[in-house]
Short mmCIF file of C-alpha atoms and ligand atoms in Angstrom, two decimals:
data_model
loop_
_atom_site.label_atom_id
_atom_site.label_comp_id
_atom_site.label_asym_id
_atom_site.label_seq_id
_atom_site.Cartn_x
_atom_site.Cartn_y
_atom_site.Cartn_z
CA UNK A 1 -124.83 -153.96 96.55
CA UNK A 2 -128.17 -153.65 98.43
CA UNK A 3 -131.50 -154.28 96.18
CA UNK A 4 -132.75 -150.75 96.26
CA UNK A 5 -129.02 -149.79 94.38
CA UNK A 6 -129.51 -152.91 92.06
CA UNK A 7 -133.09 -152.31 91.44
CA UNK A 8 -132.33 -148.51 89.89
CA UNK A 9 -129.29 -149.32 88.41
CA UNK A 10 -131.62 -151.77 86.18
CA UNK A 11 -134.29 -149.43 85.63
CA UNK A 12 -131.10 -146.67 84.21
CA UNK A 13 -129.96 -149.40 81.83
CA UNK A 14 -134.07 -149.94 81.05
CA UNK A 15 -134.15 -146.45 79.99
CA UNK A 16 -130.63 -145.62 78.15
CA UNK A 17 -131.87 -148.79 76.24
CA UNK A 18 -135.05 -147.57 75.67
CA UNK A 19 -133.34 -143.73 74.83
CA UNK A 20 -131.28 -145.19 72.65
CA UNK A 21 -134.05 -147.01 70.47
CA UNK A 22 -135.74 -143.94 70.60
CA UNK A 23 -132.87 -142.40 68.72
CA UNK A 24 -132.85 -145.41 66.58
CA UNK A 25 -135.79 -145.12 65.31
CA UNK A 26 -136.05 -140.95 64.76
CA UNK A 27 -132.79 -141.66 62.29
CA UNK A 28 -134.86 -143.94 60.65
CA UNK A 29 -137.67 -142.11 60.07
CA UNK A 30 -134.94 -139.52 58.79
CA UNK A 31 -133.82 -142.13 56.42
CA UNK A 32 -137.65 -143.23 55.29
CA UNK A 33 -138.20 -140.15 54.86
CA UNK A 34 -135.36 -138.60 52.80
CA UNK A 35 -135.40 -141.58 50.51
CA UNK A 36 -132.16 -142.83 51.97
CA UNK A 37 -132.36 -146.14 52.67
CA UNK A 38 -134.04 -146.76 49.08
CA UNK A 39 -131.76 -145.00 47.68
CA UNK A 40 -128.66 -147.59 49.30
CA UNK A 41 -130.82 -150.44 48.17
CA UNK A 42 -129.06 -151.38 45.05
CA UNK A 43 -125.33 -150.17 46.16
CA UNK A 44 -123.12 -148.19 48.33
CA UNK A 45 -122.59 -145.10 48.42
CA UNK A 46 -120.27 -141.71 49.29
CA UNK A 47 -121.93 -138.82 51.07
CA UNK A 48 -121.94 -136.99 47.82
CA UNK A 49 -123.40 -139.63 45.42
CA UNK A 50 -126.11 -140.77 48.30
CA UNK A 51 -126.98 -137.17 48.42
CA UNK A 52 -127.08 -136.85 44.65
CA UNK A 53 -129.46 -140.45 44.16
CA UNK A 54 -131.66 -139.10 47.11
CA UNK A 55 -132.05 -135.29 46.38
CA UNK A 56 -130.44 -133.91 50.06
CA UNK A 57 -128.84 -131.73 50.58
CA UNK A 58 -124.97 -132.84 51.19
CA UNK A 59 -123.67 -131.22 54.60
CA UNK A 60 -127.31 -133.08 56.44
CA UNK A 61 -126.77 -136.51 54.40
CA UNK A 62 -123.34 -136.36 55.89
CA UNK A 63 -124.59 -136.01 59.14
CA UNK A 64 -127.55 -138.20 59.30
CA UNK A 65 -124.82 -141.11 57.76
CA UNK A 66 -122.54 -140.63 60.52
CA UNK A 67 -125.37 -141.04 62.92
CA UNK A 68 -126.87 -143.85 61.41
CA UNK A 69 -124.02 -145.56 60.99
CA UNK A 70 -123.28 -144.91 65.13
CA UNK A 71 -126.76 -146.24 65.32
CA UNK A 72 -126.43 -149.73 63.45
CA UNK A 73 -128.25 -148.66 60.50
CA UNK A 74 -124.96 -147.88 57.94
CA UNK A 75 -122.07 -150.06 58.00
CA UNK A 76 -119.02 -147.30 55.88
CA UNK A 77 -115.60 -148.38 54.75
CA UNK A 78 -113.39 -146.22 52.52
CA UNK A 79 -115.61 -143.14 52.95
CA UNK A 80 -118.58 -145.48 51.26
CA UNK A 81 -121.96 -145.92 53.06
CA UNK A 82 -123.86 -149.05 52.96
CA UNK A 83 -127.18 -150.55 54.12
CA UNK A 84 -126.70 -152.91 57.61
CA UNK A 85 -128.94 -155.82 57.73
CA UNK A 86 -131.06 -153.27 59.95
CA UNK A 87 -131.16 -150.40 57.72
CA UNK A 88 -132.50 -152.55 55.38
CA UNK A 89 -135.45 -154.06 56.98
CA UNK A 90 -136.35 -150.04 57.10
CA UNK A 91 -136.72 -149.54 53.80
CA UNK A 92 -140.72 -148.71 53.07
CA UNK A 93 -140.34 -151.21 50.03
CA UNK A 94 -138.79 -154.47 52.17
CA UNK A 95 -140.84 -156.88 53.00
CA UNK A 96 -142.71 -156.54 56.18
CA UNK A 97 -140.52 -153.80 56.48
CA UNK A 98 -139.98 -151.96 59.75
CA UNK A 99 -140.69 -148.35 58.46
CA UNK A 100 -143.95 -147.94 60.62
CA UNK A 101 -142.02 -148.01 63.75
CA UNK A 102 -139.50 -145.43 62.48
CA UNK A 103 -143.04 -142.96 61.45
CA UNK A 104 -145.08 -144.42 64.78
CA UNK A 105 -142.12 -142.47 66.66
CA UNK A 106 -141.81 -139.54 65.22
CA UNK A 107 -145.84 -139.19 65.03
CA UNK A 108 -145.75 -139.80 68.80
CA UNK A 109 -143.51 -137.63 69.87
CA UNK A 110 -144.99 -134.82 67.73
CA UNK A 111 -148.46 -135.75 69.52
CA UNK A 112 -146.76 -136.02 72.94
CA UNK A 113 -145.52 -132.14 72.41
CA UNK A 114 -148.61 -131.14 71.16
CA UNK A 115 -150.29 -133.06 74.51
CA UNK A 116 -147.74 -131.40 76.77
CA UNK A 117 -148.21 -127.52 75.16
CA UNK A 118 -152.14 -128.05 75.14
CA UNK A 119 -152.76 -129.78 78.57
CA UNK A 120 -153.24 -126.40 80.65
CA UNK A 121 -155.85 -125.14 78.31
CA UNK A 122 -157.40 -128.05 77.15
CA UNK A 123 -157.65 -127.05 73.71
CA UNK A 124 -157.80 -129.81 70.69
CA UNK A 125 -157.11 -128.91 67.55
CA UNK A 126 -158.87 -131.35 65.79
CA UNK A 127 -157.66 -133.59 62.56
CA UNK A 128 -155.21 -130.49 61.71
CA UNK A 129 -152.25 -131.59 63.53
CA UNK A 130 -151.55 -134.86 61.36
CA UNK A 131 -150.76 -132.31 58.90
CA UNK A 132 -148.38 -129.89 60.65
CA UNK A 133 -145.85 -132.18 60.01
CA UNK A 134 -145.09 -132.00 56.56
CA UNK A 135 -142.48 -134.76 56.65
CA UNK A 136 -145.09 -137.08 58.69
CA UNK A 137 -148.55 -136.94 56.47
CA UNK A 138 -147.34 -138.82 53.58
CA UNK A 139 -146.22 -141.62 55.79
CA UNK A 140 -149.18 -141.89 57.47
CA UNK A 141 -151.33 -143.68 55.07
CA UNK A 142 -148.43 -146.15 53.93
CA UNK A 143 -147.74 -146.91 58.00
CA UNK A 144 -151.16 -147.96 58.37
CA UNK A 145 -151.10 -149.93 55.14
CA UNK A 146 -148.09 -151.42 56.15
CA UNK A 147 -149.52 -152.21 59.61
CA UNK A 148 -153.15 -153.36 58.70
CA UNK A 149 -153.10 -154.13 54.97
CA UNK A 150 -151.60 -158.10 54.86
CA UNK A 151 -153.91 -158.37 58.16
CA UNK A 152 -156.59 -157.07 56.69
CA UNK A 153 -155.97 -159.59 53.41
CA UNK A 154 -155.33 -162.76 55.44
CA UNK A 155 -157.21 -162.45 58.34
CA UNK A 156 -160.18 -160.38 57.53
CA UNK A 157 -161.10 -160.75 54.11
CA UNK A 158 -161.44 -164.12 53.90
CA UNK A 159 -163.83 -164.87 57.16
CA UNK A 160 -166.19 -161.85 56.70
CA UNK A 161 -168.82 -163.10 54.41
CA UNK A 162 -170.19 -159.68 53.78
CA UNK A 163 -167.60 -158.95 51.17
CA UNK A 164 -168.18 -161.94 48.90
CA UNK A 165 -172.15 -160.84 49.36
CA UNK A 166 -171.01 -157.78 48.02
CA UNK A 167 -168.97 -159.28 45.15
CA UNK A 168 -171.80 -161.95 44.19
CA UNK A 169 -174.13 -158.51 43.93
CA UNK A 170 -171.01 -156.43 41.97
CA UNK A 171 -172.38 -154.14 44.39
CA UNK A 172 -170.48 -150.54 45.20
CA UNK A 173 -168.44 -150.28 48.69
CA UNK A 174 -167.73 -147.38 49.86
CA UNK A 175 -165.10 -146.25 52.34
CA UNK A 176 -165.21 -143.00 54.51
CA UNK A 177 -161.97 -141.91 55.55
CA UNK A 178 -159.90 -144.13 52.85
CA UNK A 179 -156.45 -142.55 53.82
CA UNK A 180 -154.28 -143.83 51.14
CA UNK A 181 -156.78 -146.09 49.62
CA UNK A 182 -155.44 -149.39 50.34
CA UNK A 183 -158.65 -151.46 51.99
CA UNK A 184 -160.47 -150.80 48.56
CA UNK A 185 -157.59 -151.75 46.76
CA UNK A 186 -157.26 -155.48 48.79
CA UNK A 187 -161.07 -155.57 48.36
CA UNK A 188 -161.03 -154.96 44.22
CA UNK A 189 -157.80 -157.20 44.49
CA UNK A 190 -159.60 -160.47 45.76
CA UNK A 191 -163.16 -159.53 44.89
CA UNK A 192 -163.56 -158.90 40.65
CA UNK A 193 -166.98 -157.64 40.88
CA UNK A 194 -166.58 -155.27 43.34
CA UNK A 195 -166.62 -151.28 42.44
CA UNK A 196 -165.29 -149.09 45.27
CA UNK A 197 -165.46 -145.29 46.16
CA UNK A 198 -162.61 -144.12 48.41
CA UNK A 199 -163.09 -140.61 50.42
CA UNK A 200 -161.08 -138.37 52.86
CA UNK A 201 -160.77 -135.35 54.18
CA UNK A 202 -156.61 -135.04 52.94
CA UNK A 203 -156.39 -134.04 49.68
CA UNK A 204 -152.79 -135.91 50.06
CA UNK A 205 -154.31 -138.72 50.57
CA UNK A 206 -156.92 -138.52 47.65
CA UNK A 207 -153.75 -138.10 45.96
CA UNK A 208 -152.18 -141.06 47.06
CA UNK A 209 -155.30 -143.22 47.02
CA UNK A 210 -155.97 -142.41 43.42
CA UNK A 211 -152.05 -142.84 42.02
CA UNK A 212 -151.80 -146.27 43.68
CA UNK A 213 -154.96 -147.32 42.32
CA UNK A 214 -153.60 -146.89 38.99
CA UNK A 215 -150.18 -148.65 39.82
CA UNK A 216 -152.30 -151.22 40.41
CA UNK A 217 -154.68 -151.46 37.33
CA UNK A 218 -157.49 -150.70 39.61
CA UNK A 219 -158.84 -147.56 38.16
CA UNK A 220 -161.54 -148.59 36.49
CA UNK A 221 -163.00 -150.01 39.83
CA UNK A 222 -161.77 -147.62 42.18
CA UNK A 223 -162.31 -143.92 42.65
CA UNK A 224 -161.57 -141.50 45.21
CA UNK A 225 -162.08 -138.05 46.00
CA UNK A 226 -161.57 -135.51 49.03
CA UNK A 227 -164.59 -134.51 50.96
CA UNK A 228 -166.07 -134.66 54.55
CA UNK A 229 -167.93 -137.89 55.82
CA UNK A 230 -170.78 -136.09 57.03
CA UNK A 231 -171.23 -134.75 53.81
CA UNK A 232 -170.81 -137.11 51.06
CA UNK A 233 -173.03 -138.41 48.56
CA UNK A 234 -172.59 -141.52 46.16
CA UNK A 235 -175.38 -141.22 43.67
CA UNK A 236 -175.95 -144.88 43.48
CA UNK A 237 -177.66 -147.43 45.88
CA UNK A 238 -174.65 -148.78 48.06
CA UNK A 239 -174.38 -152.29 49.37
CA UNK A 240 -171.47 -152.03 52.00
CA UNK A 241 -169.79 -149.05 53.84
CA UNK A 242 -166.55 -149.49 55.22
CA UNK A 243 -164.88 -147.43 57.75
CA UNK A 244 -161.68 -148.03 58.91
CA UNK A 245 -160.13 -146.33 62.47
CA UNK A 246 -162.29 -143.55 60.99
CA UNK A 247 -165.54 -143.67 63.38
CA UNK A 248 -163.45 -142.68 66.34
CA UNK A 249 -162.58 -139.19 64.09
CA UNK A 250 -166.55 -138.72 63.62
CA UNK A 251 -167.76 -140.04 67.37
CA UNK A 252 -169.33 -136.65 68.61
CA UNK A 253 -171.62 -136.67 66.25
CA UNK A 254 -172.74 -140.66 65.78
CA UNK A 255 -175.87 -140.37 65.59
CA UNK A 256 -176.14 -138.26 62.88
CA UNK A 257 -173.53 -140.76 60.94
CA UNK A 258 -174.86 -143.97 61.68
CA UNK A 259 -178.26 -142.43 60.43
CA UNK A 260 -176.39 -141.34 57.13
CA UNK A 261 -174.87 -144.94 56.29
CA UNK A 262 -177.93 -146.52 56.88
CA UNK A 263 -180.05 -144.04 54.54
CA UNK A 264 -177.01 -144.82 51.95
CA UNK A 265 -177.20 -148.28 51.88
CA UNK A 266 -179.56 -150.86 50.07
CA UNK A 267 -181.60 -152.64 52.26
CA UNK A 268 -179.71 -156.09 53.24
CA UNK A 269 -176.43 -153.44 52.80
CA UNK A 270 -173.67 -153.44 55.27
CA UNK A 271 -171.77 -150.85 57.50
CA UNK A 272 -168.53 -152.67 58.48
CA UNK A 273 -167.07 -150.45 61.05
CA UNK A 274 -163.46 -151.54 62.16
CA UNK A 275 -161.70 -149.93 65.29
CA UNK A 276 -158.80 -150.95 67.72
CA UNK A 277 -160.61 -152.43 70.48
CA UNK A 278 -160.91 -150.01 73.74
CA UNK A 279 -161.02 -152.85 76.69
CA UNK A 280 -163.42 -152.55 79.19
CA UNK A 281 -160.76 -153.65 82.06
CA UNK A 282 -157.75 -150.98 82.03
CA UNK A 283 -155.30 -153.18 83.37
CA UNK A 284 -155.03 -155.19 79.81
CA UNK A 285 -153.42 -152.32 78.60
CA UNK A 286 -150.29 -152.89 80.97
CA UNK A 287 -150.05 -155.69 78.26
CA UNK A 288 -147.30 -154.57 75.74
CA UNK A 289 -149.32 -155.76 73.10
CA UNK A 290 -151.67 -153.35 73.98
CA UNK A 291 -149.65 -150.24 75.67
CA UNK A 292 -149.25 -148.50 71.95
CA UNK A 293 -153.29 -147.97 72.02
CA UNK A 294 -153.06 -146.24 75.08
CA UNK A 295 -150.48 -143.73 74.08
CA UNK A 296 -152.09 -143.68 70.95
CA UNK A 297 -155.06 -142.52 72.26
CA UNK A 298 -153.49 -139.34 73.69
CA UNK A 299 -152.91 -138.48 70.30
CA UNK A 300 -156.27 -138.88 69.26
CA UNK A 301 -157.26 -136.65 72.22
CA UNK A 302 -155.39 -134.19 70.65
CA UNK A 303 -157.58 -134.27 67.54
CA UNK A 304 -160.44 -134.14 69.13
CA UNK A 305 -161.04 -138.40 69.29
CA UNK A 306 -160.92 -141.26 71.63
CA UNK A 307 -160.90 -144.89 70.96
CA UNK A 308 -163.94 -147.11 71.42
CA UNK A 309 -165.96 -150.18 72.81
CA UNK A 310 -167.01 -152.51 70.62
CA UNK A 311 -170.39 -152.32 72.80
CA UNK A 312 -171.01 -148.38 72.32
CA UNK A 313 -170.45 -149.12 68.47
CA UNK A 314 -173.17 -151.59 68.33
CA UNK A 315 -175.56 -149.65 70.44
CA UNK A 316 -175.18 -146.17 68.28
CA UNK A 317 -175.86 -148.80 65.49
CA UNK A 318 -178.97 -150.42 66.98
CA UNK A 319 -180.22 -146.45 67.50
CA UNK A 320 -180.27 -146.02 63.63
CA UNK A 321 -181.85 -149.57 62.84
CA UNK A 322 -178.78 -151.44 62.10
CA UNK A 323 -178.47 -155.22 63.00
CA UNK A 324 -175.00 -155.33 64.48
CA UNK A 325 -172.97 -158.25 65.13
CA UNK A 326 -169.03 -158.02 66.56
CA UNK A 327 -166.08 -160.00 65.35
CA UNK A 328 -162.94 -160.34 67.17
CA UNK A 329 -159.10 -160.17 65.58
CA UNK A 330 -155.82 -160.27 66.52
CA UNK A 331 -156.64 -161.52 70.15
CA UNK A 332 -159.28 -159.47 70.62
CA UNK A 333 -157.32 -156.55 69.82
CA UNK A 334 -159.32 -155.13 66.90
CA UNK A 335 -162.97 -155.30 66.66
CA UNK A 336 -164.79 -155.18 63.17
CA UNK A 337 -168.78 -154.49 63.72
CA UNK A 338 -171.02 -155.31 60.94
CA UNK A 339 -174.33 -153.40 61.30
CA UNK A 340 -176.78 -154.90 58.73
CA UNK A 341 -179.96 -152.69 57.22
C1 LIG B 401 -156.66 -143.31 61.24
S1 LIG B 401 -156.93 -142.79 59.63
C2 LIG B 401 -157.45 -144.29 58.83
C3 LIG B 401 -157.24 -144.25 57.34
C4 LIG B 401 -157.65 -145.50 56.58
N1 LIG B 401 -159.04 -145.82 56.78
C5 LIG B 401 -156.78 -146.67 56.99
O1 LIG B 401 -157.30 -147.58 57.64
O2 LIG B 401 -155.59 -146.67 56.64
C6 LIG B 401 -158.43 -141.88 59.73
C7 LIG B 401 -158.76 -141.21 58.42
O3 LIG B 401 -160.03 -140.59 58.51
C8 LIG B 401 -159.97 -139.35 57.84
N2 LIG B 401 -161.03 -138.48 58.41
C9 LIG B 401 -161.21 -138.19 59.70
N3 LIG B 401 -162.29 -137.38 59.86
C10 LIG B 401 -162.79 -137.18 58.62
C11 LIG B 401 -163.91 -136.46 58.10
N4 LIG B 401 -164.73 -135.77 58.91
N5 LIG B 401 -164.12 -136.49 56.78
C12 LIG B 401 -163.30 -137.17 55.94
N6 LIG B 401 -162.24 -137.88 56.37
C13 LIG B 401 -161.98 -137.89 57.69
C14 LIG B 401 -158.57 -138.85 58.08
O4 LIG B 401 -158.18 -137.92 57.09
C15 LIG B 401 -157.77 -140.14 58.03
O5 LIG B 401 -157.27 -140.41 56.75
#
């Protein structure tokens, strides 16, 4: 066999591999999604019954478990359907579960037809398309939870000392474009003093935000309420403004915003600005640590975004008399800029 032969033969096996993860992981989003693989946490069950516990219909529970089961993610015996070790680790509610992956697929192919049908005209719809999905939006804000949240808590939170400043005041943080709420909630969590007021554009997401708030006690602290970030108003003096992967969504017009959080704040207040760092050298994102950025960003072109240098952040923030000053994560993956008044 000559190398050439050898050499494509690999890259077919690469990419049936890589097919059949694909496929993998759109049956698990099936199974996030429809409540499945919750609802074979406890026990085993028939078509029928797993239908019944999850609220399916029967004729495309019976379909999905054949597939999943093909797929590694059902083991059956006796016409009874149980979780693998696999479909387990998908469930939203298992620790460090693998349920992000399963949405982070089916979000990116829905942005990668969107990119394909809109690359003639150039068009971007803007924010819109996370929601033409209906089965996709209420995932979204538990994915990134699920992906950022126990970061957030063990990395973040402890080495930034602008949040136990803001505790030591009992000061009010604010956070513009809160998805499901869950940075305020780690905040209130470690911090006792801290009040928080959560805001999004989603109203499913308010939604969200506001019921797992009260899950966790938190409602007294916390509140949250739909509305567009260059138009709210707090009604209080605010000591810290947090936005999280939101900036990029608000970009075209930074100037404007920047000028907004800094009229919000107290002076001595923060702006703590977190983003996925955009690298200045392209060829780091050949890294596969870094590769999901890129095709995220294509998705973000989509809604009208694109992801960001830590640099241009601090500049826009120096233009509206902030004091900014960078901090690195994850390998220099994420970037969170603090931009004092
Ligand atoms: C990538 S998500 C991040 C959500 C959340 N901060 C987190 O870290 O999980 C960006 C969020 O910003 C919100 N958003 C974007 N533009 C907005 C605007 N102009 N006004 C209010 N919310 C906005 C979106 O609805 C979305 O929930």
């Amino acid at each position: 066999m000559n190398a050439a032969v050898s050499t494509q033969e690999d890259q077919k096996k690469a990419v049936v591999a890589a097919a059949q993860g694909a496929m993998t992981l759109n049956l698990a989003f099936i199974g996030v999604s429809g409540g499945f693989f919750e609802a074979l946490a406890s026990s085993g069950a028939s078509v029928a019954e797993l239908a019944k516990r999850a609220g399916a219909d029967e004729g495309y529970t019976r379909r999905w478990c054949e597939a999943a089961f093909a797929f590694g993610l059902l083991d059956q015996a006796e016409g009874v359907y149980s979780l693998t070790d696999l479909g387990a680790a998908f469930r939203p509610s298992a620790p460090d579960s693998f349920m992000p992956f399963a949405v982070q697929s089916v979000l990116g192919a829905h942005m990668a037809e969107r990119t394909a049908t809109l690359l003639r005209t150039g068009e971007r719809p803007g924010e819109k398309v996370l929601g033409e999905r209906p089965s996709i939006l209420p995932w979204f804000g538990p994915m990134l939870e699920a992906n950022f949240g126990t970061f957030f808590e063990r990395q973040i939170l402890p080495v930034l000392q602008v949040f136990r400043a803001l505790d030591e005041r009992g000061g009010v943080a604010v956070d513009l474009g809160c998805g499901n709420g869950w940075y305020l909630r780690k905040l209130a969590a470690r911090y006792p003093h801290v009040r928080g007021v959560g805001l999004d554009g989603f109203d499913e997401n308010i939604r969200l935000a506001t019921e797992a708030a009260a899950r966790a006690g938190l409602s007294s602290r916390l509140s949250f309420r739909a509305g567009d970030i260059h138009d709210f108003t707090i009604g209080e003096p605010v000591s810290l403004i947090a936005m999280n992967r939101a900036l990029h969504h608000v970009w075209d017009r930074k100037g404007e915003v920047f000028a907004k959080l800094r009229d919000a704040l107290v002076p001595g207040g923060s702006a703590v600005i977190w983003e996925p760092r955009w690298p200045d050298d392209l060829a780091t994102l050949r890294d596969p640590k870094r590769r999901p950025l890129a095709y995220q960003n294509l998705g973000e072109h989509v809604q009208g975004n694109h992801f960001l240098r830590p640099a241009e952040i601090e500049a826009a923030m120096r233009e509206a008399g902030l004091s900014p000053e960078t901090f690195l994560f994850a390998e220099g993956g994420e970037a969170v800029i603090v931009g004092t008044r």
